[in-house]
XYZ file of N, CA and C in Angstrom:
576
model
N 108.378 71.384 89.602
C 108.267 72.388 90.551
C 108.163 72.119 92.058
N 109.385 72.521 92.949
C 109.527 72.249 94.021
C 108.573 72.877 95.051
N 107.417 72.951 95.136
C 107.112 73.805 95.860
C 107.707 73.745 97.658
N 108.004 72.754 98.089
C 108.299 72.171 99.291
C 109.885 73.332 99.466
N 110.482 73.296 98.581
C 111.873 74.497 98.565
C 112.006 75.142 99.868
N 110.815 76.009 100.192
C 111.116 76.639 101.421
C 110.332 76.229 102.776
N 110.678 74.960 102.961
C 109.685 74.569 103.866
C 110.206 75.271 105.405
N 111.705 75.438 105.363
C 112.048 75.879 106.294
C 111.280 77.480 106.805
N 111.181 77.849 106.055
C 110.206 79.125 106.176
C 108.586 79.009 106.166
N 108.122 77.922 106.417
C 106.861 77.673 106.914
C 106.323 76.944 105.337
N 107.190 76.926 104.579
C 106.109 76.420 103.094
C 105.877 77.523 102.161
N 105.462 76.946 101.287
C 104.994 78.291 100.385
C 103.658 78.534 100.693
N 103.064 79.432 100.871
C 101.621 79.668 100.999
C 100.773 79.466 99.955
N 99.612 78.792 99.545
C 99.181 78.418 98.599
C 98.489 79.511 97.934
N 98.418 80.887 98.404
C 98.485 82.209 97.600
C 99.497 82.211 96.881
N 100.814 81.928 97.091
C 102.231 82.145 96.382
C 102.283 81.047 95.752
N 101.848 80.003 96.005
C 101.876 78.744 95.168
C 100.850 78.971 93.826
N 100.014 79.307 94.069
C 99.006 79.356 92.939
C 99.520 80.589 91.860
N 100.172 81.650 92.215
C 101.072 82.448 91.367
C 101.775 81.816 90.558
N 102.883 80.722 91.513
C 103.626 80.356 90.662
C 103.501 78.717 89.773
N 101.983 78.627 90.736
C 102.022 77.255 89.350
C 101.390 77.855 88.093
N 100.643 79.340 88.022
C 100.583 80.053 86.688
C 101.720 80.633 85.922
N 102.625 81.158 87.128
C 103.791 81.616 86.212
C 104.883 81.390 87.043
N 105.832 80.810 86.813
C 106.772 80.328 87.619
C 108.210 81.442 87.546
N 107.949 82.460 88.600
C 109.036 83.580 88.183
C 109.213 84.161 86.716
N 109.091 85.675 87.073
C 109.067 86.520 86.029
C 109.568 87.940 86.409
N 110.044 89.098 85.191
C 109.968 90.084 85.263
C 108.912 90.911 84.573
N 108.663 92.001 85.154
C 107.403 92.631 85.023
C 107.792 94.636 85.008
N 107.362 95.292 84.340
C 107.297 96.409 84.501
C 108.913 96.902 84.033
N 108.918 96.384 82.852
C 110.210 96.702 82.544
C 111.435 96.171 83.242
N 111.460 94.947 83.681
C 112.557 94.980 84.933
C 112.654 95.263 86.032
N 111.537 96.229 86.514
C 111.847 97.164 87.420
C 111.083 95.942 88.350
N 110.145 95.103 88.577
C 110.032 93.865 89.471
C 110.420 92.766 88.760
N 111.078 91.905 90.274
C 111.810 90.485 89.626
C 110.977 89.646 90.719
N 109.952 88.742 90.324
C 108.981 87.660 91.143
C 109.869 86.684 91.137
N 110.236 86.021 91.916
C 111.402 84.600 91.850
C 110.647 83.798 91.654
N 111.332 82.525 90.606
C 110.956 81.421 90.607
C 110.848 80.601 91.744
N 110.400 79.604 91.704
C 110.653 78.502 92.635
C 112.110 77.836 92.534
N 112.455 77.307 91.712
C 113.690 76.781 91.189
C 114.994 77.771 90.518
N 116.240 77.743 90.933
C 116.978 78.212 89.917
C 116.903 78.108 88.246
N 117.033 79.091 87.443
C 116.824 78.969 86.255
C 117.892 80.041 85.720
N 118.635 79.723 84.480
C 119.274 80.552 83.849
C 119.210 82.168 84.089
N 117.741 82.679 84.047
C 117.476 84.205 84.091
C 117.170 84.427 85.953
N 117.568 83.395 86.756
C 116.882 84.195 88.152
C 117.387 82.968 89.115
N 117.279 83.542 90.277
C 117.632 82.502 91.274
C 116.312 82.191 91.763
N 116.292 81.337 92.345
C 115.049 80.690 92.841
C 114.732 80.610 94.441
N 113.174 80.734 94.937
C 113.145 81.071 96.196
C 113.953 80.284 97.369
N 114.426 79.052 97.014
C 114.896 78.342 98.071
C 116.251 79.166 98.233
N 117.015 79.017 97.005
C 118.203 79.776 97.045
C 118.437 81.162 97.335
N 117.500 81.866 97.337
C 117.584 83.294 97.785
C 117.043 83.351 99.123
N 116.400 82.517 99.490
C 115.845 83.011 101.188
C 116.819 81.697 101.953
N 117.713 81.448 101.640
C 118.754 80.542 102.412
C 119.428 81.232 103.144
N 119.528 80.497 104.451
C 120.071 81.491 105.614
C 121.321 81.396 105.418
N 121.917 80.883 104.519
C 123.567 81.262 104.386
C 123.862 81.997 103.412
N 122.712 82.470 102.576
C 123.144 83.704 101.819
C 123.369 85.095 102.403
N 122.516 86.213 101.250
C 122.368 87.398 101.989
C 121.777 87.856 103.136
N 120.930 86.672 103.395
C 120.257 86.780 104.644
C 121.116 87.223 105.760
N 121.932 86.394 106.056
C 122.887 86.474 107.211
C 123.301 87.904 107.571
N 123.860 88.694 106.308
C 123.934 90.078 107.154
C 123.099 90.792 107.478
N 121.782 90.405 107.561
C 120.719 91.088 108.322
C 120.009 90.482 109.287
N 120.638 89.136 109.842
C 120.284 88.670 111.130
C 118.747 88.927 111.552
N 118.282 89.029 112.817
C 117.170 89.245 112.883
C 116.317 89.652 112.119
N 117.089 91.026 111.786
C 116.105 92.063 110.577
C 115.436 91.340 109.435
N 115.841 90.040 108.839
C 115.181 89.162 107.741
C 114.688 88.270 108.840
N 114.131 87.648 109.631
C 113.920 86.386 110.377
C 112.812 86.408 109.790
N 111.978 85.208 109.679
C 110.847 84.728 109.743
C 109.649 85.574 108.454
N 111.016 85.828 107.659
C 110.142 86.730 106.434
C 110.466 85.602 105.297
N 109.423 85.689 104.299
C 109.884 84.339 103.017
C 109.986 85.410 102.290
N 111.147 85.875 101.388
C 111.501 86.694 100.149
C 110.856 86.435 98.986
N 109.829 86.799 98.131
C 109.456 86.288 96.797
C 109.910 87.331 95.618
N 109.962 88.694 95.675
C 109.878 89.588 94.703
C 111.130 90.587 95.161
N 111.283 91.470 94.215
C 111.967 92.641 94.606
C 112.046 93.972 93.464
N 112.206 95.115 93.935
C 111.758 96.176 92.859
C 113.283 96.256 92.357
N 113.300 97.282 91.460
C 114.508 97.591 90.540
C 115.936 98.045 91.623
N 115.806 98.557 92.682
C 116.745 98.943 93.534
C 117.228 97.670 94.480
N 116.451 96.443 94.281
C 117.200 95.259 95.005
C 116.037 95.492 96.702
N 115.134 96.250 96.823
C 114.067 96.368 97.868
C 113.109 95.081 97.605
N 112.817 94.338 98.845
C 112.455 93.079 98.878
C 110.744 93.444 99.010
N 109.742 92.093 98.589
C 108.933 91.902 99.150
C 108.812 90.632 99.460
N 107.885 90.457 100.750
C 108.463 89.491 101.150
C 106.707 89.047 102.212
N 106.275 87.847 102.598
C 105.696 87.397 103.168
C 106.197 87.050 105.131
N 105.140 87.638 105.903
C 105.675 87.568 107.188
C 104.254 87.578 107.985
N 104.070 86.784 108.940
C 102.865 86.742 109.773
C 101.789 86.819 108.937
N 101.297 85.816 107.650
C 100.387 86.018 106.713
C 99.837 87.180 106.207
N 100.675 88.017 106.113
C 100.711 89.709 105.558
C 102.258 89.591 104.672
N 101.996 90.771 103.674
C 102.795 90.939 102.876
C 103.539 92.347 102.863
N 104.681 92.258 102.900
C 105.345 93.471 103.260
C 106.580 93.946 102.583
N 106.966 95.067 102.557
C 107.850 95.595 101.930
C 109.264 95.731 102.726
N 110.312 95.208 102.741
C 111.569 95.015 103.243
C 112.510 96.265 102.745
N 112.826 97.126 103.555
C 113.955 98.165 102.667
C 115.339 97.694 103.226
N 116.352 97.346 101.844
C 117.572 96.687 102.465
C 118.967 97.606 102.736
N 118.192 99.120 102.850
C 119.092 100.040 104.003
C 119.150 99.980 105.092
N 117.793 99.898 105.838
C 117.173 99.685 107.002
C 116.622 98.418 107.883
N 116.287 97.678 106.750
C 115.773 96.366 107.280
C 114.484 96.830 107.558
N 113.776 97.881 107.576
C 112.161 98.185 108.214
C 111.619 97.430 107.001
N 110.202 96.779 107.838
C 109.203 96.252 106.979
C 108.027 97.411 106.857
N 107.315 97.237 105.743
C 106.064 98.263 105.926
C 105.379 97.532 105.097
N 103.999 97.184 105.943
C 102.790 96.764 105.331
C 102.326 97.111 104.179
N 102.420 96.179 103.277
C 101.532 96.311 102.051
C 100.425 95.819 101.415
N 99.980 94.842 102.561
C 98.673 93.991 101.847
C 98.483 92.729 103.267
N 97.103 92.492 103.255
C 96.853 91.833 103.892
C 97.118 89.862 103.327
N 97.508 90.371 102.029
C 97.351 89.198 101.263
C 97.933 89.443 99.891
N 98.694 88.429 99.041
C 99.285 88.892 97.656
C 98.384 89.594 96.448
N 97.080 89.010 97.164
C 96.053 90.088 95.818
C 96.294 91.449 96.308
N 96.078 91.691 97.491
C 95.939 93.445 98.204
C 97.564 93.741 97.556
N 98.529 92.805 97.665
C 99.744 93.319 97.313
C 99.627 93.998 96.164
N 99.232 92.841 94.738
C 99.087 93.172 93.590
C 98.299 94.310 93.385
N 97.065 94.523 93.982
C 96.204 95.934 93.322
C 97.213 96.955 94.250
N 97.828 97.008 95.018
C 98.697 98.079 95.630
C 99.775 98.449 94.553
N 100.418 97.405 94.116
C 101.510 97.518 93.111
C 100.849 98.121 91.808
N 99.693 97.557 91.493
C 99.002 97.917 90.152
C 98.908 99.750 90.299
N 98.329 99.982 91.596
C 98.432 101.570 91.739
C 98.929 102.664 91.722
N 100.389 102.087 92.119
C 101.409 102.476 92.521
C 102.840 102.438 91.892
N 102.718 101.524 90.676
C 103.554 100.481 90.079
C 105.030 101.579 90.218
N 105.067 103.055 89.841
C 106.247 103.643 89.598
C 107.018 103.623 90.735
N 106.016 103.571 92.060
C 106.773 103.892 93.675
C 107.443 102.616 94.271
N 106.433 101.749 93.731
C 106.947 100.228 94.552
C 107.671 99.617 93.463
N 107.847 99.908 92.448
C 109.029 98.946 91.611
C 110.661 100.076 91.361
N 109.891 100.998 91.323
C 111.006 101.980 90.452
C 110.932 102.154 89.006
N 110.143 102.114 88.582
C 109.719 101.697 87.112
C 110.521 102.754 86.267
N 110.169 103.778 86.747
C 110.785 105.182 86.125
C 112.233 105.186 85.825
N 113.004 105.012 86.941
C 114.313 105.014 86.852
C 114.800 103.661 85.883
N 113.820 102.939 85.997
C 114.258 101.677 85.544
C 114.189 101.897 83.961
N 113.375 102.520 83.606
C 113.056 102.823 81.970
C 114.185 103.466 81.535
N 114.431 104.767 82.858
C 115.596 105.637 82.093
C 116.848 105.186 81.687
N 117.300 104.110 82.663
C 118.521 103.344 82.981
C 118.425 102.395 81.710
N 117.564 101.902 81.037
C 117.579 100.856 80.111
C 117.791 101.650 78.774
N 117.173 102.568 78.833
C 117.269 104.041 77.596
C 118.708 103.914 77.399
N 119.360 104.273 78.494
C 120.827 104.493 78.113
C 121.910 103.487 77.951
N 121.473 102.459 78.839
C 122.219 101.450 79.137
C 121.963 100.299 78.534
N 120.668 99.640 77.981
C 120.351 98.551 77.195
C 119.594 97.694 78.841
N 119.224 96.771 78.526
C 118.069 95.847 79.249
C 118.977 95.653 80.274
N 118.557 95.397 81.525
C 118.792 95.033 82.625
C 119.249 93.380 82.552
N 120.356 93.188 83.024
C 121.005 91.610 82.715
C 120.126 90.747 84.152
N 119.928 89.750 83.506
C 119.232 88.971 84.703
C 120.101 88.799 86.095
N 118.993 88.727 87.104
C 119.707 88.927 88.297
C 120.210 90.132 89.018
N 120.167 91.338 88.234
C 121.123 92.111 88.388
C 119.937 93.435 88.947
N 120.283 94.563 89.721
C 119.688 95.578 89.912
C 120.439 96.824 90.224
N 119.859 98.028 90.417
C 120.390 98.948 90.480
C 120.308 99.769 91.572
N 121.880 99.512 92.520
C 121.809 99.594 93.877
C 122.589 100.817 93.921
N 122.221 101.875 94.865
C 122.744 103.027 95.342
C 123.864 103.440 95.722
N 124.785 104.029 94.812
C 125.973 104.629 95.369
C 126.641 105.369 96.384
N 125.809 105.789 96.887
C 125.277 106.890 98.024
C 123.425 105.877 98.623
N 123.811 105.660 99.824
C 122.688 104.728 100.161
C 121.222 106.187 100.086
N 120.149 105.565 99.617
C 119.248 106.544 99.640
C 118.954 107.161 101.384
N 119.276 106.388 102.190
C 118.487 106.280 103.828
C 119.689 107.356 103.816
N 121.069 107.369 103.366
C 121.954 108.570 103.581
C 121.916 109.677 102.434
N 121.041 110.020 102.210
C 121.147 111.056 101.507
C 121.036 110.947 99.706
N 121.373 110.066 99.391
C 121.873 109.635 98.201
C 120.298 109.920 96.884
N 120.673 110.534 95.818
C 119.393 110.872 95.108
C 118.909 109.776 94.448
N 117.620 109.947 94.435
C 116.771 107.986 93.143
C 117.071 109.194 91.820
N 118.296 108.807 91.577
C 118.902 109.275 89.962
C 119.735 108.080 89.557
N 119.440 108.388 88.244
C 120.844 107.380 87.514
C 122.348 107.300 87.782
N 122.304 108.733 88.163
C 123.863 109.198 88.502
C 124.653 108.534 89.682
N 123.123 107.758 90.547
C 123.967 107.459 92.087
C 123.432 106.366 91.584
N 123.303 105.407 90.482
C 123.101 104.210 90.369
C 123.987 103.196 89.767
N 124.393 102.123 90.622
C 125.317 101.545 89.644
C 124.665 99.955 89.323
N 124.647 98.815 88.455
C 124.548 97.624 88.086
C 125.284 96.893 89.255
N 124.249 95.869 89.996
C 125.134 95.098 90.761
C 124.188 93.842 90.741
N 124.841 92.762 91.418
C 124.438 91.377 91.285
C 123.146 91.802 92.490
N 122.173 90.859 92.423
C 121.112 91.044 93.388
C 121.418 90.564 94.670
N 122.474 89.472 94.715
C 122.948 89.091 96.254
C 124.147 90.086 96.491
N 124.760 90.500 96.167
C 126.144 91.422 96.457
C 125.205 92.416 96.645
N 124.137 93.219 96.180
C 123.712 94.492 96.620
C 123.101 94.090 98.054
N 122.211 93.154 98.457
C 121.639 92.738 99.657
C 123.125 92.731 100.720
N 123.915 91.715 100.290
C 124.726 91.962 101.585
C 125.390 93.027 101.590
N 125.854 93.858 100.911
C 126.411 95.061 100.945
C 125.407 96.185 101.622
N 124.407 96.158 101.719
C 123.585 96.774 102.413
C 123.156 96.382 103.626
N 122.897 95.023 103.819
C 123.091 94.511 105.253
C 123.607 94.941 106.430
N 124.864 95.592 105.746
C 126.047 95.939 106.841
C 125.199 97.372 107.752
N 124.899 98.014 106.407
C 124.587 99.781 106.825
C 123.717 99.149 107.449
N 122.072 98.242 107.288
C 120.844 98.320 107.954
C 120.943 97.568 109.315
N 122.174 96.853 109.653
C 122.500 96.471 110.977
C 122.884 97.497 111.696
N 123.788 98.544 111.200
C 124.551 99.291 111.982
C 123.259 100.500 112.648
N 122.165 100.672 111.627
C 121.395 101.744 111.820
C 120.115 101.793 112.485
N 119.564 99.948 112.363
C 118.133 99.449 112.695
C 117.805 100.053 114.098
N 118.680 100.569 114.995
C 118.069 100.733 116.191
C 118.288 102.144 116.808
N 118.953 103.110 115.501
C 118.835 104.623 115.640
C 117.893 105.175 115.928
N 117.770 106.238 116.460
C 116.560 107.297 116.187
C 116.853 108.154 115.215
N 115.878 108.712 114.184
C 115.918 109.401 113.250
C 116.745 110.601 113.273
N 117.739 111.227 112.684
C 118.250 112.116 112.951
C 119.749 112.043 113.640
N 119.631 110.851 114.179
C 121.152 110.092 114.723
C 122.463 110.139 114.017
N 123.514 110.813 114.308
C 124.592 110.437 113.581
C 125.535 109.173 113.555
N 125.677 108.602 112.380
C 126.463 107.567 112.402
C 127.833 107.888 111.720
N 128.634 106.726 111.751
C 129.732 106.472 110.968
C 129.688 105.334 110.246
N 129.658 105.265 109.258
C 129.588 104.345 108.010
C 130.821 103.754 108.047
N 130.871 102.091 108.515
C 131.507 101.275 108.071
C 131.350 100.342 107.127
N 132.135 100.249 105.631
C 131.255 98.827 105.114
C 133.210 97.992 105.012
N 132.343 96.850 104.779
C 133.358 95.735 104.546
C 133.480 95.478 103.019
N 132.820 96.121 102.256
C 132.589 95.898 101.190
C 132.111 97.001 100.350
N 132.368 97.541 99.526
C 132.183 98.784 98.843
C 131.090 98.967 97.958
N 130.160 99.918 97.958
C 129.276 99.629 96.903
C 129.698 99.878 95.360
């Protein structure tokens, strides 16, 4: 296991390295939570590849800067470390929401409200109808949630995690500095 893999993002903090030393990547809450391993494997992209500046992050520009993304929810919403804190990164807006001062606080918040923070009820419903979520796949909204798309399985499509982030990065850049309620014209380069 190469924990120096994310050196360009300040290295892997000790608290994250400790978790990865115990369990090097995993899926939890019926695959609603995906915690990335250090290195690529058959069931997951690794931290280095996921945080590559030439991967999906390029679509977000400054919105994703200084973040070390270590996990994702069933919709591809990211969990990241930035400035020594744990944040939730919305893939549709690029907004960060503070979840904890440490990974321990993040884990406690996750356990208190895993249904909301991971999308577990929808992940469960999807899998009851369609079978297990394949590795590296997330449920991406056809109509983005931020544009009024419903949180229902009828509005979701199975998509590779990286592609899901790329297509929503375009949207996030377009709306990142708009005030709430401002009209937008959705321009897409790649369809959902």
